[in-house]
Every structure is written in structure tokens, then in C-alpha cells.
Coordinates of C-alpha atoms in Angstrom, one line a residue:
Chain A
Q1 CA -62.3 -49.4 16.4
S2 CA -63.3 -46.7 18.8
A3 CA -66.4 -44.7 18.1
L4 CA -66.1 -41.3 16.4
T5 CA -66.5 -38.4 18.6
Q6 CA -69.4 -36.1 18.2
P7 CA -70.9 -33.4 20.5
A8 CA -73.8 -34.8 22.5
S9 CA -76.0 -32.0 21.5
V10 CA -76.2 -28.8 19.4
S11 CA -79.0 -26.2 19.1
G12 CA -79.9 -23.4 16.6
S13 CA -82.9 -21.2 15.7
P14 CA -84.9 -21.5 12.6
G15 CA -83.2 -20.0 9.6
Q16 CA -79.7 -20.3 11.2
S17 CA -76.8 -22.6 10.4
I18 CA -75.4 -25.1 12.7
T19 CA -72.3 -27.5 12.2
I20 CA -71.9 -30.8 14.0
S21 CA -68.2 -32.0 14.2
C22 CA -67.1 -35.7 13.8
T23 CA -63.6 -36.5 15.1
G24 CA -61.7 -39.6 14.3
T25 CA -58.2 -40.7 14.0
N26 CA -55.5 -41.4 11.2
S27 CA -57.1 -44.9 11.1
D28 CA -60.6 -43.7 9.9
V29 CA -61.5 -40.2 9.2
G30 CA -58.0 -38.9 8.5
T31 CA -57.1 -41.5 6.1
Y32 CA -60.3 -42.2 4.2
N33 CA -62.6 -39.8 2.3
L34 CA -65.3 -42.2 3.2
V35 CA -67.4 -40.3 5.8
S36 CA -71.3 -40.5 5.5
W37 CA -73.8 -38.8 7.6
Y38 CA -77.3 -40.0 8.9
Q39 CA -80.4 -38.3 10.3
Q40 CA -82.7 -40.2 12.7
H41 CA -86.1 -38.9 14.0
P42 CA -87.4 -40.5 17.2
G43 CA -88.9 -43.9 16.4
K44 CA -87.7 -43.8 12.9
V45 CA -85.1 -45.5 10.8
P46 CA -82.0 -43.4 9.9
K47 CA -81.7 -41.7 6.4
V48 CA -78.4 -41.0 4.7
L49 CA -77.8 -37.4 4.1
I50 CA -74.2 -37.3 2.9
Y51 CA -71.7 -39.8 1.7
E52 CA -68.0 -39.8 0.6
V53 CA -67.5 -36.7 2.8
D54 CA -69.4 -34.2 0.7
K55 CA -71.7 -36.0 -1.9
W56 CA -75.6 -36.0 -1.8
P57 CA -77.8 -39.1 -2.4
S58 CA -80.6 -38.5 -4.6
G59 CA -83.3 -36.5 -3.0
V60 CA -81.4 -35.2 -0.1
S61 CA -81.8 -31.3 0.3
S62 CA -78.7 -29.3 -0.5
R63 CA -79.2 -27.6 3.0
F64 CA -77.3 -30.4 4.2
S65 CA -73.6 -30.1 3.4
G66 CA -70.3 -32.2 4.4
S67 CA -66.8 -31.4 4.6
K68 CA -63.6 -32.7 6.2
S69 CA -60.2 -31.3 7.5
G70 CA -57.6 -33.8 8.9
N71 CA -59.2 -36.1 11.3
T72 CA -62.4 -34.2 11.7
A73 CA -65.5 -34.3 9.5
S74 CA -68.4 -31.9 9.7
L75 CA -72.1 -31.6 8.7
T76 CA -73.5 -28.1 8.2
I77 CA -77.2 -27.6 8.1
S78 CA -78.3 -24.2 6.7
E79 CA -81.6 -22.6 6.8
L80 CA -82.5 -24.6 9.9
Q81 CA -86.0 -25.9 10.0
A82 CA -88.1 -27.2 12.8
E83 CA -88.3 -30.6 10.9
D84 CA -84.5 -30.8 11.2
E85 CA -84.7 -31.6 14.9
A86 CA -83.4 -35.2 15.2
D87 CA -80.3 -37.2 15.9
Y88 CA -77.5 -37.1 13.6
Y89 CA -74.7 -39.8 13.2
C90 CA -71.4 -39.8 11.3
C91 CA -69.9 -42.9 10.0
S92 CA -66.4 -43.6 8.6
Y93 CA -64.7 -46.4 7.0
A94 CA -61.9 -47.7 9.2
G95 CA -60.0 -50.0 7.1
G96 CA -60.2 -53.9 7.0
S97 CA -63.7 -53.9 5.6
T98 CA -65.1 -52.1 8.8
L99 CA -67.3 -49.1 9.4
V100 CA -67.4 -47.0 12.7
F101 CA -70.2 -44.8 13.7
G102 CA -69.9 -41.5 15.9
G103 CA -71.8 -41.5 19.2
G104 CA -74.5 -39.3 17.8
T105 CA -75.6 -35.6 18.2
K106 CA -79.0 -34.3 19.3
L107 CA -80.0 -31.3 17.4
T108 CA -82.5 -29.1 19.0
V109 CA -84.2 -26.4 17.0
L110 CA -85.0 -23.5 19.4
Chain B
E1 CA -90.1 -49.8 -3.7
V2 CA -87.3 -51.3 -1.8
Q3 CA -88.3 -53.4 1.2
L4 CA -86.2 -55.2 3.9
V5 CA -88.0 -57.2 6.5
E6 CA -85.9 -58.6 9.5
S7 CA -87.0 -61.6 11.5
G8 CA -85.7 -63.9 14.0
G9 CA -85.1 -61.7 17.1
G10 CA -86.4 -62.5 20.5
L11 CA -85.5 -63.2 23.9
V12 CA -82.4 -65.5 24.3
Q13 CA -80.3 -66.5 27.2
P14 CA -76.6 -65.5 27.4
G15 CA -74.3 -68.0 25.8
R16 CA -76.9 -69.3 23.4
S17 CA -77.4 -68.8 19.7
L18 CA -79.7 -67.0 17.3
R19 CA -80.2 -66.4 13.5
L20 CA -81.4 -63.2 12.4
S21 CA -82.9 -63.1 8.6
C22 CA -83.6 -60.3 6.3
A23 CA -85.8 -60.8 3.2
T24 CA -85.3 -58.0 0.6
S25 CA -87.3 -56.9 -2.4
G26 CA -87.0 -53.9 -4.9
L27 CA -83.2 -54.5 -5.0
S28 CA -80.8 -57.5 -5.5
V29 CA -78.3 -58.5 -2.7
D30 CA -76.1 -59.5 -5.7
D31 CA -75.8 -55.9 -6.7
Y32 CA -75.0 -54.0 -3.6
A33 CA -73.0 -54.4 -0.3
M34 CA -75.1 -55.1 2.7
H35 CA -74.9 -54.4 6.4
W36 CA -76.3 -55.2 9.9
V37 CA -76.3 -52.1 12.2
R38 CA -77.6 -52.3 15.9
Q39 CA -79.0 -49.8 18.3
A40 CA -79.3 -50.5 22.0
P41 CA -82.3 -49.1 23.5
G42 CA -81.9 -45.4 23.9
K43 CA -78.4 -45.5 22.7
G44 CA -76.6 -44.7 19.3
L45 CA -75.9 -46.6 16.1
E46 CA -73.3 -49.4 16.1
W47 CA -72.1 -51.0 12.9
V48 CA -72.0 -54.7 13.5
S49 CA -71.0 -56.4 10.0
G50 CA -71.0 -55.8 6.3
I51 CA -70.7 -58.1 3.1
T52 CA -69.9 -56.9 -0.3
W53 CA -72.1 -57.7 -3.4
N54 CA -69.9 -61.0 -4.2
S55 CA -69.1 -61.9 -0.7
G56 CA -65.5 -60.9 -1.6
N57 CA -65.1 -58.8 1.5
I58 CA -66.7 -59.2 4.9
G59 CA -66.1 -57.2 7.9
Y60 CA -67.1 -57.4 11.7
A61 CA -67.0 -54.8 14.6
D62 CA -64.4 -55.9 17.2
S63 CA -67.3 -56.4 19.6
V64 CA -68.8 -59.3 17.6
K65 CA -65.8 -60.6 15.7
G66 CA -65.5 -64.4 16.3
R67 CA -69.1 -64.7 17.6
F68 CA -71.2 -63.4 14.7
T69 CA -71.2 -64.4 11.1
I70 CA -72.9 -62.7 8.1
S71 CA -74.0 -64.4 5.0
R72 CA -76.3 -63.8 2.1
D73 CA -78.4 -66.0 -0.2
S74 CA -78.9 -64.8 -3.7
A75 CA -81.7 -67.2 -4.6
K76 CA -83.6 -65.9 -1.6
N77 CA -82.4 -62.2 -2.0
S78 CA -81.6 -62.4 1.6
L79 CA -79.2 -61.5 4.2
Y80 CA -78.4 -63.4 7.4
L81 CA -76.6 -62.8 10.8
Q82 CA -75.8 -65.8 12.9
L83 CA -75.4 -64.7 16.6
N84 CA -73.3 -67.3 18.8
N85 CA -72.4 -67.0 22.3
V86 CA -74.5 -63.9 22.8
R87 CA -74.0 -61.4 25.7
P88 CA -76.4 -59.0 27.5
E89 CA -74.6 -56.2 25.8
D90 CA -75.7 -57.6 22.3
T91 CA -79.3 -56.6 23.4
A92 CA -80.4 -54.1 20.6
L93 CA -82.5 -53.4 17.6
Y94 CA -80.8 -55.1 14.7
Y95 CA -81.2 -53.3 11.3
C96 CA -80.7 -54.9 7.9
V97 CA -79.2 -52.1 5.6
Y98 CA -78.6 -51.8 1.8
G99 CA -75.4 -50.1 1.1
L100 CA -75.3 -47.3 -1.4
D101 CA -73.4 -49.5 -4.0
Q102 CA -71.3 -52.6 -4.2
Q103 CA -68.7 -51.5 -1.9
L104 CA -68.6 -51.6 1.9
W105 CA -67.4 -48.2 2.5
T106 CA -69.7 -45.9 0.5
G107 CA -72.6 -45.6 2.9
L108 CA -76.0 -47.1 4.0
E109 CA -78.9 -46.4 2.1
Y110 CA -82.1 -48.5 2.6
W111 CA -83.0 -49.6 6.2
G112 CA -85.3 -52.2 7.4
Q113 CA -87.5 -51.5 10.5
G114 CA -85.3 -54.0 12.7
T115 CA -85.6 -57.1 14.6
L116 CA -85.3 -56.8 18.6
V117 CA -82.8 -59.1 20.3
T118 CA -82.9 -59.2 24.0
V119 CA -80.1 -61.2 25.9
S120 CA -81.2 -62.0 29.4
S121 CA -81.5 -65.1 31.8

């Protein structure tokens, strides 16, 4: 169970699109279409944005979208807004009834 | 409204034990998978353990396997985490979380506010 790899930080200007990558292995991301994404603002609890690679939970904006290719999953945020500034985490099923998170990515809206 | 309220955290010496509790309302622990996720101060999220709706599947992170035990109580609609032989690296805010559905792998939806565990002599 090694943590998934995410860039430490990304940035973008309002209105732009950004993509956060999440790289795992053939034991997790590469084998299972069971990647979820979470947004966490400072001092707040995480909020689920995407589950099962590209599905939206009820109430989540379609500006957030997910995809996967091989061992790498991605979260794209379109039409970037100031309120999107937060930490983002990916999470994958890793077999054996276990989950593994990525190290997190800090998004700065310029 | 879904509510999860964790308790049981505090200062504990290395090697000692602690039991975390999570009282829930608005949903039933019989209908969803449930998880414990922790976050060390200033660090990222770490999945600790999960249990399916019927306790048929239980999983643990390698870092806690053999030391922590997850359980649930339908009558009290609650989730628990028994922490044994704690280590300084177990210091973190421990979140109780409802899964999106009955399976462990779907995702994590409703989060409590967390209970802080500090392991130090």
C-alpha cells in the first residue's frame, strides 16, 4: 500500500482549466475503476467530488470531471473559480478491502 | 441531516490503548460501508480501516494492521476503532466516514469533524 502520487501543487487563473494527476500502480489505479477525488478547504472536512473514476455524487458541480488512463487518474476543474482554491486528494481501491490515498495537491487560484 | 460525532481521542502514551467511537444519525450503519481516515497535523489524508454494511469485509492499512480493530454496533448506530500499542506516528485527527454505498471501494461521502489522538510520553 504505497500512497498514490500527486503533484504537490498546481495553479491556474480564474476561468482557466487545470488538471491534477494521480499515479498509482497495477495493484490499484491500473486495475480498478474505483478512483475517487476529494476537495478539502483549510480547517474543513473533505468533500467527495468524483467516484468510480468519472461519476458525480449528487450536488457536485459538473465543472469537476474525472478520467483514467492506465495507472494514472486525473481530475480536471474547468472554469476555475476563487473558491476552488483548496487541497485535492485522489483515492483508489487497492484490493483486499483496502483503500489508498494520494499525497494531496494544493491548488492555488492566481 | 446526516451527523457523525467522534469521541475518545486524547493524549496517550506510546504502547498504550485507546478506543474511538463514532455516533451517527440520519443514516444507518447497517446500510453503508464505514471507514476511519486520519490526518496528521499539516499532512494529507490516510485511509486507516473500513467495514462493509454487514461486516462481511473488513480492511486495514498496512501501517495499523494487527494493532487497530474496527467494529460497528447496529443497535447504537455507531462505529468504533480500537487502537492498541499506539505509536507516535499514530498522532492524527481521526475521521469517521460513511461510504457512498454498501461497498468499501465506492468512495467516502459523509465525514465527521474528527477526534484528535496524540501519542506522546
